[in-house]
Short mmCIF file of N, CA and C in Angstrom, two decimals:
data_model
loop_
_atom_site.label_atom_id
_atom_site.label_comp_id
_atom_site.label_asym_id
_atom_site.label_seq_id
_atom_site.Cartn_x
_atom_site.Cartn_y
_atom_site.Cartn_z
N MET H 624 0.57 -1.03 0.14
CA MET H 624 0.03 -0.28 -0.14
C MET H 624 1.00 1.19 0.11
N PRO H 625 0.66 2.11 -0.97
CA PRO H 625 1.95 2.63 -0.81
C PRO H 625 1.58 4.66 -0.24
N LEU H 626 2.86 4.66 0.69
CA LEU H 626 2.48 5.49 1.54
C LEU H 626 1.92 7.04 1.04
N ASP H 627 1.29 8.64 1.78
CA ASP H 627 1.45 9.29 1.34
C ASP H 627 2.13 10.12 1.42
N PRO H 628 2.48 11.03 0.12
CA PRO H 628 4.01 11.63 0.14
C PRO H 628 4.69 11.95 1.16
N GLY H 629 3.67 12.77 1.97
CA GLY H 629 4.03 13.16 3.26
C GLY H 629 4.25 12.23 4.23
N ASP H 630 4.20 11.01 4.23
CA ASP H 630 4.53 9.83 4.75
C ASP H 630 5.61 9.37 4.49
N SER H 631 5.83 9.43 2.95
CA SER H 631 7.35 8.85 2.95
C SER H 631 8.71 8.94 3.26
N PRO H 632 9.74 8.31 3.87
CA PRO H 632 11.18 9.02 3.82
C PRO H 632 11.90 9.37 2.97
N GLY H 633 11.78 9.30 1.43
CA GLY H 633 12.63 9.66 0.45
C GLY H 633 11.32 10.63 -0.29
N PHE H 634 10.09 11.19 -0.02
CA PHE H 634 10.36 12.17 -0.13
C PHE H 634 10.63 13.20 0.65
N LEU H 635 10.42 13.19 2.15
CA LEU H 635 10.75 14.10 3.16
C LEU H 635 11.90 14.83 2.34
N LEU H 636 13.50 13.86 2.19
CA LEU H 636 14.51 14.40 2.22
C LEU H 636 14.83 15.09 1.65
N TRP H 637 14.17 14.70 0.38
CA TRP H 637 13.87 15.67 -1.54
C TRP H 637 13.44 16.58 -0.86
N HIS H 638 12.14 16.90 -0.18
CA HIS H 638 12.07 18.37 0.15
C HIS H 638 13.21 18.65 1.12
N ALA H 639 13.48 18.40 1.73
CA ALA H 639 14.67 18.64 3.18
C ALA H 639 15.92 19.06 2.16
N THR H 640 16.28 17.69 1.80
CA THR H 640 17.59 18.33 0.20
C THR H 640 17.53 19.76 0.37
N LEU H 641 16.16 19.98 -0.40
CA LEU H 641 16.11 21.06 -1.68
C LEU H 641 16.09 21.65 -0.66
N ARG H 642 15.56 22.60 0.13
CA ARG H 642 15.41 23.44 1.23
C ARG H 642 16.99 23.66 1.81
N TRP H 643 17.99 22.59 1.93
CA TRP H 643 18.77 22.97 3.13
C TRP H 643 19.93 23.35 1.34
N GLN H 644 19.45 23.11 -0.14
CA GLN H 644 20.63 23.31 -0.84
C GLN H 644 20.16 25.23 -1.54
N ARG H 645 18.36 25.26 -1.40
CA ARG H 645 18.61 26.56 -1.33
C ARG H 645 19.47 27.38 -0.07
N ASP H 646 18.99 27.32 1.14
CA ASP H 646 19.77 28.36 2.01
C ASP H 646 21.26 27.95 1.91
N ILE H 647 21.82 26.47 1.32
CA ILE H 647 23.41 26.98 1.53
C ILE H 647 23.90 27.98 0.23
N ALA H 648 23.03 27.65 -0.99
CA ALA H 648 23.51 28.52 -2.37
C ALA H 648 23.31 29.92 -2.32
N ALA H 649 22.31 30.24 -0.73
CA ALA H 649 21.75 31.91 -0.51
C ALA H 649 23.37 32.21 0.26
N ALA H 650 23.81 31.24 0.91
CA ALA H 650 25.07 31.81 1.65
C ALA H 650 25.96 31.74 1.21
N LEU H 651 26.17 31.08 -0.22
CA LEU H 651 27.80 31.46 -0.59
C LEU H 651 27.20 31.92 -1.40
N SER H 652 26.07 32.64 -2.09
CA SER H 652 26.04 33.52 -3.28
C SER H 652 26.52 35.12 -2.69
N PRO H 653 26.84 35.37 -2.02
CA PRO H 653 27.76 37.09 -1.23
C PRO H 653 29.00 36.69 -2.18
N LEU H 654 29.02 35.45 -2.07
CA LEU H 654 30.77 35.23 -1.50
C LEU H 654 31.49 35.09 -3.25
N ASP H 655 30.04 35.37 -4.15
CA ASP H 655 30.54 34.46 -5.95
C ASP H 655 30.48 32.91 -5.83
N LEU H 656 30.22 32.03 -5.50
CA LEU H 656 30.47 30.59 -5.67
C LEU H 656 29.26 30.15 -5.33
N THR H 657 29.39 28.95 -6.28
CA THR H 657 28.30 28.08 -6.33
C THR H 657 28.46 26.16 -5.12
N HIS H 658 27.41 26.08 -5.12
CA HIS H 658 28.67 24.84 -3.54
C HIS H 658 28.48 24.17 -4.05
N VAL H 659 29.11 23.53 -5.25
CA VAL H 659 29.35 23.17 -6.49
C VAL H 659 31.72 23.81 -5.93
N GLN H 660 31.64 24.91 -6.37
CA GLN H 660 33.08 25.26 -6.26
C GLN H 660 33.50 25.54 -5.13
N PHE H 661 31.74 25.87 -3.95
CA PHE H 661 33.17 26.33 -2.54
C PHE H 661 33.11 24.37 -2.08
N VAL H 662 32.42 23.59 -2.00
CA VAL H 662 32.93 22.12 -1.34
C VAL H 662 34.66 21.93 -2.65
N LEU H 663 34.82 22.46 -3.66
CA LEU H 663 35.68 21.99 -4.09
C LEU H 663 37.29 22.80 -3.69
N LEU H 664 36.84 23.91 -3.79
CA LEU H 664 37.26 24.51 -2.74
C LEU H 664 37.36 24.07 -1.24
N ALA H 665 36.73 24.25 -0.75
CA ALA H 665 37.02 23.86 0.62
C ALA H 665 37.80 23.00 0.43
N CYS H 666 37.92 21.90 -0.48
CA CYS H 666 38.72 20.50 0.06
C CYS H 666 39.69 20.68 -0.70
N THR H 667 39.84 21.17 -1.13
CA THR H 667 41.74 21.75 -1.67
C THR H 667 42.09 22.60 -0.61
N TRP H 668 41.58 23.51 -0.06
CA TRP H 668 41.79 24.35 0.96
C TRP H 668 42.39 23.13 2.14
N TRP H 669 41.55 22.79 2.35
CA TRP H 669 41.69 22.00 3.82
C TRP H 669 43.33 20.59 3.12
N LEU H 670 42.95 20.28 2.28
CA LEU H 670 44.19 19.38 1.78
C LEU H 670 45.93 19.71 2.03
N ASN H 671 45.77 21.05 1.20
CA ASN H 671 46.95 22.28 0.93
C ASN H 671 46.93 22.73 2.73
N SER H 672 46.70 22.27 3.87
CA SER H 672 47.03 23.09 5.26
C SER H 672 47.06 22.33 5.97
N GLN H 673 47.07 20.77 5.01
CA GLN H 673 47.64 19.71 6.02
C GLN H 673 48.75 19.34 5.62
N GLY H 674 49.73 19.90 4.19
CA GLY H 674 50.51 19.61 3.76
C GLY H 674 50.50 19.22 2.75
N GLU H 675 49.24 18.64 1.66
CA GLU H 675 49.29 17.74 0.74
C GLU H 675 48.66 18.49 0.09
N HIS H 676 49.02 18.80 -1.52
CA HIS H 676 49.16 19.58 -2.85
C HIS H 676 48.37 17.68 -3.80
N PRO H 677 46.98 17.75 -3.64
CA PRO H 677 46.82 16.58 -3.73
C PRO H 677 46.20 16.91 -5.60
N ASN H 678 46.00 15.99 -6.50
CA ASN H 678 45.84 15.91 -8.07
C ASN H 678 44.19 16.24 -7.80
N GLN H 679 43.90 15.77 -9.51
CA GLN H 679 42.27 16.59 -9.27
C GLN H 679 41.57 14.84 -8.78
N LEU H 680 41.92 14.18 -8.89
CA LEU H 680 41.69 12.57 -8.60
C LEU H 680 41.19 12.70 -7.06
N ALA H 681 42.05 13.20 -6.25
CA ALA H 681 42.23 13.13 -5.20
C ALA H 681 41.66 13.94 -4.16
N VAL H 682 41.22 14.94 -4.93
CA VAL H 682 39.99 16.30 -4.61
C VAL H 682 38.51 15.89 -4.69
N ALA H 683 38.48 14.40 -5.72
CA ALA H 683 37.18 15.04 -5.87
C ALA H 683 36.37 12.94 -5.30
N ARG H 684 37.37 11.99 -4.97
CA ARG H 684 37.01 11.51 -4.18
C ARG H 684 37.25 12.15 -3.03
N ARG H 685 37.54 13.07 -2.36
CA ARG H 685 37.65 13.84 -0.66
C ARG H 685 36.14 14.57 -1.17
N ALA H 686 35.92 14.77 -1.91
CA ALA H 686 34.26 15.08 -2.27
C ALA H 686 33.22 14.91 -2.61
N GLY H 687 33.02 13.77 -3.35
CA GLY H 687 32.42 12.29 -3.58
C GLY H 687 31.81 12.57 -4.92
N THR H 688 32.94 14.12 -5.13
CA THR H 688 31.96 14.26 -7.07
C THR H 688 32.44 13.03 -7.84
N ASP H 689 31.82 13.88 -9.36
CA ASP H 689 32.35 13.27 -10.49
C ASP H 689 33.50 13.37 -11.57
N VAL H 690 34.90 13.40 -11.60
CA VAL H 690 36.10 13.98 -11.98
C VAL H 690 35.82 14.33 -13.02
N LYS H 691 35.29 14.09 -13.45
CA LYS H 691 35.33 14.68 -15.30
C LYS H 691 34.27 16.32 -14.36
N MET H 692 33.48 16.12 -13.95
CA MET H 692 32.81 17.17 -13.91
C MET H 692 33.43 18.76 -12.10
N THR H 693 34.81 17.40 -11.75
CA THR H 693 35.69 18.04 -10.55
C THR H 693 36.87 18.40 -11.52
N SER H 694 37.14 18.64 -12.62
CA SER H 694 37.61 19.20 -13.25
C SER H 694 37.14 20.00 -14.09
N GLN H 695 36.36 20.33 -14.74
CA GLN H 695 35.81 21.70 -15.65
C GLN H 695 35.15 22.34 -14.42
N VAL H 696 34.58 22.38 -12.69
CA VAL H 696 34.61 23.28 -11.67
C VAL H 696 36.13 23.34 -11.14
N LEU H 697 36.88 22.94 -11.47
CA LEU H 697 38.13 23.60 -11.32
C LEU H 697 39.37 23.87 -12.04
N ARG H 698 38.28 24.00 -12.55
CA ARG H 698 38.71 25.44 -13.99
C ARG H 698 37.92 26.94 -13.92
N THR H 699 37.41 26.67 -13.15
CA THR H 699 36.11 28.31 -13.00
C THR H 699 37.38 28.63 -11.90
N LEU H 700 37.13 27.89 -10.99
CA LEU H 700 38.12 28.37 -9.82
C LEU H 700 39.08 28.70 -10.29
N GLU H 701 39.69 27.94 -11.31
CA GLU H 701 41.25 28.58 -11.48
C GLU H 701 41.13 29.74 -12.39
N GLN H 702 39.86 30.18 -12.91
CA GLN H 702 39.30 31.39 -13.96
C GLN H 702 39.03 32.48 -13.25
N LYS H 703 38.86 31.99 -11.65
CA LYS H 703 38.18 33.48 -10.32
C LYS H 703 39.50 32.97 -9.80
N GLY H 704 40.39 32.58 -9.72
CA GLY H 704 41.76 32.97 -9.27
C GLY H 704 41.94 32.77 -7.46
N LEU H 705 41.76 32.07 -7.37
CA LEU H 705 41.09 30.66 -6.30
C LEU H 705 42.11 30.09 -6.26
N VAL H 706 41.92 28.89 -7.41
CA VAL H 706 43.20 27.67 -7.47
C VAL H 706 43.83 27.34 -8.77
N GLU H 707 45.31 26.48 -8.40
CA GLU H 707 45.95 26.93 -9.37
C GLU H 707 46.34 25.26 -9.66
N ARG H 708 46.07 24.51 -10.91
CA ARG H 708 46.21 23.76 -11.61
C ARG H 708 47.57 23.39 -12.37
N GLU H 709 48.99 22.39 -11.57
CA GLU H 709 50.39 22.43 -12.01
C GLU H 709 50.30 21.54 -12.54
N VAL H 710 50.97 20.75 -13.40
CA VAL H 710 51.61 19.93 -13.10
C VAL H 710 52.23 19.15 -12.47
N ASP H 711 51.94 17.53 -12.25
CA ASP H 711 52.60 17.17 -11.39
C ASP H 711 53.85 16.03 -12.19
N PRO H 712 54.71 16.72 -11.13
CA PRO H 712 55.85 16.47 -12.23
C PRO H 712 56.52 14.95 -11.64
N ALA H 713 55.23 14.01 -11.25
CA ALA H 713 55.69 12.42 -11.05
C ALA H 713 54.93 11.72 -12.47
N ASP H 714 53.63 12.58 -12.44
CA ASP H 714 52.95 12.37 -13.40
C ASP H 714 52.25 13.40 -14.01
N THR H 715 53.79 13.45 -15.18
CA THR H 715 52.66 14.81 -16.26
C THR H 715 50.82 14.78 -16.83
N ARG H 716 50.79 13.74 -16.95
CA ARG H 716 48.94 13.80 -17.17
C ARG H 716 48.09 14.36 -15.87
N ALA H 717 48.61 14.39 -14.78
CA ALA H 717 48.14 14.32 -13.76
C ALA H 717 48.08 15.95 -13.30
N LYS H 718 47.25 16.87 -12.29
CA LYS H 718 47.47 18.42 -12.43
C LYS H 718 46.69 18.09 -10.80
N ARG H 719 48.30 18.55 -10.43
CA ARG H 719 48.45 18.72 -9.15
C ARG H 719 47.42 20.39 -7.65
N LEU H 720 46.61 20.11 -7.21
CA LEU H 720 46.22 21.85 -6.99
C LEU H 720 46.73 22.12 -5.89
N ARG H 721 46.67 23.64 -5.97
CA ARG H 721 47.48 24.51 -4.61
C ARG H 721 46.41 25.99 -4.92
N VAL H 722 45.59 26.21 -3.29
CA VAL H 722 45.18 27.66 -3.66
C VAL H 722 45.60 28.52 -3.77
N THR H 723 45.10 29.59 -4.16
CA THR H 723 46.17 30.72 -4.12
C THR H 723 46.02 30.97 -2.58
N ASP H 724 46.59 32.69 -2.41
CA ASP H 724 45.94 33.32 -1.79
C ASP H 724 45.11 33.91 -1.45
N ALA H 725 43.58 34.21 -2.76
CA ALA H 725 42.78 34.76 -2.42
C ALA H 725 41.83 33.66 -2.00
N GLY H 726 42.08 32.34 -2.84
CA GLY H 726 41.98 31.04 -2.43
C GLY H 726 41.49 31.22 -0.90
N ALA H 727 43.18 31.33 -0.57
CA ALA H 727 42.78 30.77 0.85
C ALA H 727 42.37 31.80 2.04
N ASP H 728 42.56 33.24 1.02
CA ASP H 728 40.97 33.92 2.18
C ASP H 728 39.62 33.72 1.96
N LEU H 729 39.01 33.20 1.08
CA LEU H 729 38.25 33.10 0.37
C LEU H 729 36.95 31.72 1.56
N ALA H 730 38.21 30.71 1.51
CA ALA H 730 38.01 29.75 2.80
C ALA H 730 37.49 28.97 3.28
N PRO H 731 38.10 29.90 4.57
CA PRO H 731 37.54 29.95 6.16
C PRO H 731 35.74 30.69 5.79
N ARG H 732 36.54 31.92 5.60
CA ARG H 732 35.44 32.67 5.18
C ARG H 732 34.03 32.05 4.48
N ALA H 733 33.41 31.05 3.44
CA ALA H 733 32.33 30.29 2.50
C ALA H 733 32.64 29.35 3.58
N ILE H 734 33.42 28.56 4.54
CA ILE H 734 33.25 27.69 5.75
C ILE H 734 32.07 28.35 6.50
N ALA H 735 32.33 29.40 7.56
CA ALA H 735 32.25 29.46 8.12
C ALA H 735 30.07 29.68 7.15
N ALA H 736 30.26 30.68 6.45
CA ALA H 736 28.85 30.55 6.21
C ALA H 736 28.14 29.68 5.79
N VAL H 737 29.06 28.26 5.32
CA VAL H 737 27.45 27.49 5.47
C VAL H 737 28.07 27.13 6.37
N GLU H 738 28.40 26.55 7.46
CA GLU H 738 28.49 26.44 8.56
C GLU H 738 27.19 27.25 9.12
N HIS H 739 27.10 28.41 9.19
CA HIS H 739 26.81 29.70 9.82
C HIS H 739 24.77 28.66 9.08
N ALA H 740 24.95 28.54 7.86
CA ALA H 740 23.87 27.60 7.42
C ALA H 740 23.71 26.99 7.64
N ASP H 741 24.30 25.80 7.81
CA ASP H 741 23.49 24.52 8.67
C ASP H 741 23.67 24.15 9.98
N ALA H 742 23.79 25.50 10.89
CA ALA H 742 23.96 25.73 11.72
C ALA H 742 21.95 25.96 11.97
N GLN H 743 21.76 26.88 11.26
CA GLN H 743 20.47 27.25 11.07
C GLN H 743 19.35 26.38 10.78
N PHE H 744 20.00 25.82 9.18
CA PHE H 744 18.67 24.98 9.28
C PHE H 744 18.73 23.03 9.51
N PHE H 745 19.77 22.66 10.74
CA PHE H 745 19.47 21.59 11.70
C PHE H 745 19.34 21.78 12.93
N ARG H 746 18.80 23.18 13.23
CA ARG H 746 18.95 24.03 14.68
C ARG H 746 17.64 22.86 15.45
N PRO H 747 16.36 22.66 14.80
CA PRO H 747 15.16 21.79 15.35
C PRO H 747 16.35 20.89 16.07
N VAL H 748 17.33 20.01 14.66
CA VAL H 748 17.53 18.40 15.62
C VAL H 748 19.21 18.47 16.68
N PRO H 749 18.79 18.09 17.65
CA PRO H 749 20.61 17.77 18.52
C PRO H 749 21.27 17.60 17.34
N LEU H 750 21.95 18.52 17.45
CA LEU H 750 23.27 17.76 16.77
C LEU H 750 23.83 16.35 16.67
N ASP H 751 24.31 16.15 17.69
CA ASP H 751 24.34 14.55 17.80
C ASP H 751 23.90 13.91 16.75
N GLU H 752 22.76 13.69 17.54
CA GLU H 752 21.52 13.05 16.72
C GLU H 752 21.70 12.61 14.86
N ALA H 753 21.91 14.26 14.59
CA ALA H 753 21.89 15.32 13.18
C ALA H 753 23.17 14.35 12.49
N VAL H 754 23.93 13.96 12.45
CA VAL H 754 25.01 13.85 12.30
C VAL H 754 25.12 12.68 12.58
N ALA H 755 24.54 11.65 13.62
CA ALA H 755 24.35 10.04 13.71
C ALA H 755 24.09 9.80 12.32
N LEU H 756 23.09 10.17 12.60
CA LEU H 756 22.02 9.63 11.32
C LEU H 756 21.87 9.90 10.06
N LEU H 757 23.08 11.53 9.62
CA LEU H 757 23.15 11.43 7.98
C LEU H 757 24.34 10.92 7.89
N GLY H 758 25.81 10.05 8.87
CA GLY H 758 26.75 9.64 8.78
C GLY H 758 26.10 8.06 8.34
N ARG H 759 25.34 7.52 9.65
CA ARG H 759 24.36 5.83 8.37
C ARG H 759 24.14 6.15 7.29
N LEU H 760 23.29 7.22 6.71
CA LEU H 760 23.08 6.77 5.50
C LEU H 760 24.18 7.70 4.51
N ALA H 761 24.90 8.57 4.83
CA ALA H 761 26.13 8.02 3.81
C ALA H 761 26.87 7.38 4.05
N ARG H 762 27.31 6.77 4.67
CA ARG H 762 28.71 6.03 4.60
C ARG H 762 27.29 4.03 5.48
N PRO H 763 26.50 4.04 4.93
CA PRO H 763 25.98 2.13 4.99
C PRO H 763 27.01 1.29 5.20
N GLY H 764 26.73 0.79 6.34
CA GLY H 764 27.39 -0.50 6.87
C GLY H 764 28.80 -0.44 7.76
N THR H 765 28.51 0.98 7.67
CA THR H 765 30.29 1.47 8.23
C THR H 765 29.83 1.56 10.11
#
């Protein structure tokens, strides 16, 4: 017997996701970043801050994004002067990524904006419960 859409977990998740995406887009708009640009900039910035000089594949894996799309978005971030893509001396087919000074300035501000939007969005649910549920959904079987 089909559930009423309002009783369907998938349908509710769909609507929650749409609302959350709108909130994140609004938080990032003043910084001239899309959500995907933010994720790739933040991942690259974080990896750089850990002393790593990742290639595009490593950033895509960290972000959970498609490799081809990652390359296209990183090209946009490069055009914006936020990241630099350099040929990897160990593998000339690969591009190593480095956040520029402008990217290093923007990344923490963007992270703060997204964290604020997240805090507002998840306010109705205790944080530990939200993290536990979303962790189980994102990584089933772990």
